[in-house]
Coordinates of C-alpha atoms and ligand atoms in Angstrom, one line a residue:
M1 CA -1.3 -1.5 6.1
S2 CA -0.3 2.3 5.5
T3 CA -2.6 5.0 4.6
P4 CA -1.2 5.3 1.1
Y5 CA -1.4 1.8 0.6
L6 CA -5.0 1.5 1.1
T7 CA -5.6 4.5 -1.0
R8 CA -3.8 3.1 -3.8
R9 CA -5.4 0.0 -3.5
S10 CA -8.6 1.7 -3.7
Q11 CA -7.9 3.5 -6.7
L12 CA -6.8 0.4 -7.9
E13 CA -9.7 -1.2 -7.6
T14 CA -11.9 1.4 -9.4
Y15 CA -9.4 1.5 -12.1
F16 CA -9.2 -2.4 -12.7
D17 CA -12.6 -3.1 -12.2
R18 CA -14.4 -0.3 -13.8
T19 CA -12.7 2.4 -16.0
A20 CA -10.3 0.0 -17.8
V21 CA -11.7 -3.4 -17.3
E22 CA -12.8 -3.3 -21.2
A23 CA -9.0 -2.5 -22.2
W24 CA -7.9 -4.8 -19.8
S25 CA -10.0 -7.6 -21.1
R26 CA -9.1 -7.1 -24.4
L27 CA -5.4 -6.9 -23.7
T28 CA -5.4 -10.0 -21.9
S29 CA -7.0 -12.1 -24.4
D30 CA -6.3 -12.9 -28.1
A31 CA -8.3 -9.9 -29.6
P32 CA -6.8 -7.7 -32.3
V33 CA -5.3 -4.5 -30.2
S34 CA -3.3 -1.4 -31.6
K35 CA 0.4 -1.5 -32.2
I36 CA 1.3 0.0 -28.9
R37 CA -0.9 -2.4 -27.0
A38 CA 0.8 -5.2 -28.8
T39 CA 4.2 -4.3 -27.8
V40 CA 2.8 -4.2 -24.2
R41 CA 1.0 -7.4 -24.9
A42 CA 4.4 -9.0 -26.1
G43 CA 6.4 -7.5 -23.2
R44 CA 4.0 -9.1 -20.6
E45 CA 4.1 -12.7 -22.5
T46 CA 7.9 -12.6 -22.2
M47 CA 7.5 -11.1 -18.3
R48 CA 5.1 -13.9 -17.5
A49 CA 7.6 -16.4 -19.3
T50 CA 10.4 -15.2 -17.1
L51 CA 8.6 -15.5 -14.0
L52 CA 7.1 -18.8 -14.5
G53 CA 11.0 -19.7 -15.6
W54 CA 12.1 -18.9 -12.3
L55 CA 9.8 -21.4 -10.6
P56 CA 10.6 -25.3 -10.4
E57 CA 9.6 -26.9 -13.7
D58 CA 7.3 -29.5 -11.8
L59 CA 5.3 -27.6 -9.6
T60 CA 3.4 -30.8 -8.3
G61 CA 2.2 -30.3 -4.7
L62 CA 3.5 -26.9 -4.4
R63 CA 1.6 -24.1 -3.0
L64 CA 1.7 -20.9 -5.2
L65 CA 0.1 -17.3 -4.5
D66 CA -0.7 -15.1 -7.6
A67 CA -0.9 -11.8 -6.0
G68 CA -2.9 -9.6 -8.2
C69 CA -3.5 -12.1 -10.8
G70 CA -6.1 -10.3 -13.1
T71 CA -7.5 -12.1 -15.4
G72 CA -5.4 -15.3 -14.4
A73 CA -2.8 -16.4 -17.4
L74 CA 0.0 -17.0 -14.9
A75 CA -2.2 -18.8 -12.4
V76 CA -3.2 -21.3 -15.5
E77 CA 0.2 -22.0 -16.3
A78 CA 1.6 -22.6 -12.9
A79 CA -1.8 -24.7 -12.4
R80 CA -0.8 -27.0 -15.9
R81 CA 2.7 -27.2 -14.3
G82 CA 0.9 -29.1 -11.1
A83 CA 0.7 -26.3 -8.8
E84 CA -2.0 -25.6 -6.2
V85 CA -2.6 -22.1 -7.2
T86 CA -4.9 -19.3 -5.0
A87 CA -5.2 -16.7 -7.4
I88 CA -6.4 -13.3 -5.7
D89 CA -7.1 -9.9 -7.3
V90 CA -9.1 -6.5 -5.4
S91 CA -11.1 -6.6 -8.9
P92 CA -14.2 -8.7 -8.7
T93 CA -14.7 -8.0 -12.5
L94 CA -11.4 -9.4 -13.4
I95 CA -11.8 -12.4 -11.1
G96 CA -15.1 -13.1 -12.8
L97 CA -13.5 -12.6 -16.0
A98 CA -10.6 -14.9 -15.2
R99 CA -13.1 -17.8 -13.8
E100 CA -15.2 -17.5 -17.3
R101 CA -11.7 -18.0 -19.0
L102 CA -10.5 -20.9 -16.8
P103 CA -9.6 -23.9 -18.9
A104 CA -9.7 -27.3 -17.6
I105 CA -6.5 -28.3 -15.9
P106 CA -5.1 -31.8 -16.5
G107 CA -3.3 -33.6 -13.7
T108 CA -3.3 -32.6 -10.0
G109 CA -2.7 -28.7 -10.2
S110 CA -5.6 -26.7 -9.2
I111 CA -6.8 -22.8 -8.8
E112 CA -8.7 -21.2 -6.6
F113 CA -10.0 -17.5 -7.5
R114 CA -10.4 -15.1 -4.6
V115 CA -11.5 -11.5 -4.4
G116 CA -9.6 -9.6 -2.0
D117 CA -6.2 -8.1 -0.7
M118 CA -2.9 -10.0 -1.7
L119 CA -1.6 -9.3 1.8
D120 CA -4.7 -11.4 3.5
P121 CA -3.1 -13.4 6.2
W122 CA -5.9 -15.9 6.0
L123 CA -4.7 -17.1 2.6
G124 CA -2.2 -19.3 4.3
R125 CA 1.2 -20.5 3.5
F126 CA 2.8 -20.6 0.0
D127 CA 6.0 -22.1 -1.3
H128 CA 6.2 -19.3 -3.8
V129 CA 4.7 -16.1 -4.4
V130 CA 4.3 -14.1 -7.5
A131 CA 3.2 -10.6 -7.8
M132 CA 3.5 -9.7 -11.5
D133 CA 3.1 -6.0 -11.9
S134 CA 0.4 -5.8 -9.3
L135 CA 3.0 -3.8 -7.0
I136 CA 4.2 -1.2 -9.7
H137 CA 1.3 1.3 -8.5
Y138 CA 2.6 1.7 -5.1
Q139 CA 5.3 3.7 -3.3
A140 CA 8.5 2.0 -2.5
P141 CA 8.2 1.7 1.4
D142 CA 4.8 0.1 0.7
I143 CA 6.3 -2.2 -2.0
V144 CA 9.0 -3.7 0.7
R145 CA 6.4 -3.6 3.2
A146 CA 4.0 -5.8 1.2
L147 CA 6.9 -8.0 0.4
A148 CA 7.8 -8.4 4.3
E149 CA 4.1 -9.2 4.8
L150 CA 4.4 -11.8 2.0
S151 CA 7.4 -13.2 3.3
L152 CA 6.1 -14.3 6.3
R153 CA 3.9 -16.7 4.6
T154 CA 6.2 -17.7 2.0
D155 CA 8.6 -20.6 2.3
G156 CA 10.4 -20.3 -1.0
S157 CA 10.8 -17.7 -3.2
L158 CA 9.0 -14.3 -3.8
L159 CA 8.9 -13.2 -7.5
F160 CA 7.8 -9.6 -8.2
T161 CA 8.1 -6.7 -10.9
V162 CA 8.7 -3.3 -10.3
A163 CA 9.0 -0.3 -13.2
P164 CA 12.4 0.8 -13.3
R165 CA 13.2 4.3 -13.2
T166 CA 14.4 5.7 -16.6
A167 CA 14.3 9.1 -18.0
L168 CA 11.3 8.2 -20.5
L169 CA 9.2 6.7 -17.6
T170 CA 9.9 9.9 -15.7
L171 CA 8.7 11.9 -18.3
M172 CA 5.6 9.7 -19.3
H173 CA 4.8 10.3 -15.8
A174 CA 5.0 13.8 -15.7
A175 CA 2.9 14.1 -19.2
G176 CA 0.4 11.8 -17.5
K177 CA -0.5 14.6 -15.0
L178 CA -1.5 16.9 -17.4
F179 CA -4.8 14.9 -18.2
P180 CA -7.7 15.4 -16.2
K181 CA -7.7 13.3 -12.8
A182 CA -10.5 11.2 -13.8
D183 CA -8.9 9.8 -17.2
R184 CA -5.9 8.8 -15.5
A185 CA -4.8 5.6 -14.8
P186 CA -3.1 5.5 -11.0
A187 CA 0.3 6.5 -11.8
I188 CA 3.2 3.5 -11.9
V189 CA 5.5 4.6 -9.3
P190 CA 9.4 3.9 -10.7
V191 CA 11.7 2.8 -8.3
T192 CA 15.5 2.3 -8.6
E193 CA 16.9 -0.8 -8.2
G194 CA 19.8 0.4 -5.8
G195 CA 17.1 1.8 -3.4
L196 CA 15.0 -1.1 -3.8
R197 CA 17.7 -3.1 -2.9
R198 CA 18.7 -1.0 0.1
R199 CA 14.9 -0.8 1.6
I200 CA 14.9 -4.7 1.5
A201 CA 18.2 -5.2 3.3
R202 CA 17.0 -3.0 6.0
E203 CA 13.6 -4.7 6.5
P204 CA 14.2 -7.1 9.3
A205 CA 11.2 -9.5 8.2
L206 CA 13.2 -9.9 4.8
E207 CA 16.4 -11.1 6.7
R208 CA 16.3 -14.8 5.7
F209 CA 15.8 -13.7 1.9
A210 CA 18.2 -12.5 -0.4
V211 CA 18.0 -10.9 -4.0
G212 CA 18.4 -13.7 -6.7
R213 CA 18.0 -13.4 -10.3
T214 CA 16.8 -10.2 -11.7
R215 CA 15.7 -9.3 -15.3
R216 CA 14.6 -6.1 -17.4
V217 CA 11.9 -6.8 -19.7
N218 CA 11.4 -3.8 -22.3
S219 CA 9.3 -4.0 -25.0
A220 CA 8.7 -0.5 -26.7
F221 CA 5.5 0.5 -24.5
Y222 CA 6.4 -2.1 -21.6
L223 CA 9.1 -1.7 -19.2
S224 CA 9.0 -3.7 -16.4
N225 CA 11.9 -5.3 -14.1
A226 CA 11.7 -8.7 -12.6
I227 CA 13.3 -9.7 -9.1
E228 CA 13.7 -12.7 -7.2
L229 CA 13.8 -12.9 -3.7
R230 CA 14.9 -16.5 -2.3
K231 CA 14.6 -17.7 1.1
S232 CA 17.8 -19.4 2.8
P233 CA 17.3 -22.4 4.8
P234 CA 17.2 -22.1 8.6
P235 CA 20.6 -22.1 10.4
A236 CA 22.0 -25.7 10.8
D237 CA 21.5 -25.6 14.6
G238 CA 17.9 -24.4 14.4
G239 CA 19.0 -21.0 15.5
G240 CA 17.2 -21.9 18.7
Q241 CA 18.8 -20.9 22.3
S242 CA 19.7 -24.2 24.2
R243 CA 18.3 -24.1 27.9
Ligands
LIG1 C1 -1.2 -4.4 -14.3 S1 -2.3 -5.7 -13.3 C2 -1.6 -7.2 -13.5 C3 -2.3 -8.3 -13.6 C4 -1.8 -9.8 -13.6 N1 -0.9 -10.0 -12.4 C5 -1.3 -10.0 -15.1 O1 0.3 -9.7 -15.1 O2 -1.8 -10.2 -16.0 C6 -2.3 -5.4 -11.9 C7 -3.2 -6.4 -11.0 O3 -2.9 -6.2 -9.4 C8 -4.3 -6.0 -8.8 N2 -3.9 -5.6 -7.6 C9 -3.5 -4.3 -7.1 N3 -3.1 -4.3 -6.0 C10 -3.6 -5.3 -5.2 C11 -3.9 -5.7 -4.1 N4 -3.2 -5.0 -2.9 N5 -4.4 -7.0 -3.7 C12 -4.9 -7.5 -4.7 N6 -4.8 -7.4 -6.3 C13 -4.2 -6.1 -6.3 C14 -5.2 -5.1 -9.6 O4 -6.4 -5.0 -9.3 C15 -4.4 -5.5 -11.0 O5 -5.6 -6.7 -11.4

């Protein structure tokens, strides 16, 4: 893990565990929120439905990693469809909230909530990994390194989101720098889809993964791009050397 990754992860832990915990708890509940936040909530619901819609309808017996799960809404939906979910977040407070909110899961699905880094190799192997808005604060090289790391343990698809680079986001990003450092959320790092695709293509660990579906979700104050990376089956001859 690079120094910028570790620095950013620590800032995010402070932000999501302390600075923004009230706001985040409210945003991810049914409690009334401002008009601006309501657009963010609506956008996030569309994004969650998009990512869940890219997974097989029946997730029975499949292992899923919710990487940076926050208060766990996506994990709950996946478990309801039968997945064995590991949901991890670097914020102990958000994991506490997720555990408090956990409804009864009917059928065979399950969720294990954990505090820690989504890249921890001890989490084991997964059929699918979903990182909804949890990589948007990292620099492009760190996003691709994180995907490469996760790909080593993923047998099916890697679904994630990035913040698209738009004029408005660049402006908001610049305006954000006018606020005193202590009040600032860790900046969202806008990336271009073309640049990201080129980095993915250059990353050896992602050789067997190809970009599949993409979708931009734009709901006033929420703007995020969903991207699917799909693993191709191994070559018919197993790719091994004959003796
Ligand atoms: C914008 S929130 C999204 C939460 C959740 N995926 C959702 O959509 O509701 C980003 C989350 O990613 C978590 N996060 C960021 N970097 C992480 C890392 N390296 N490992 C685990 N969690 C991380 C943060 O603590 C935060 O809860």
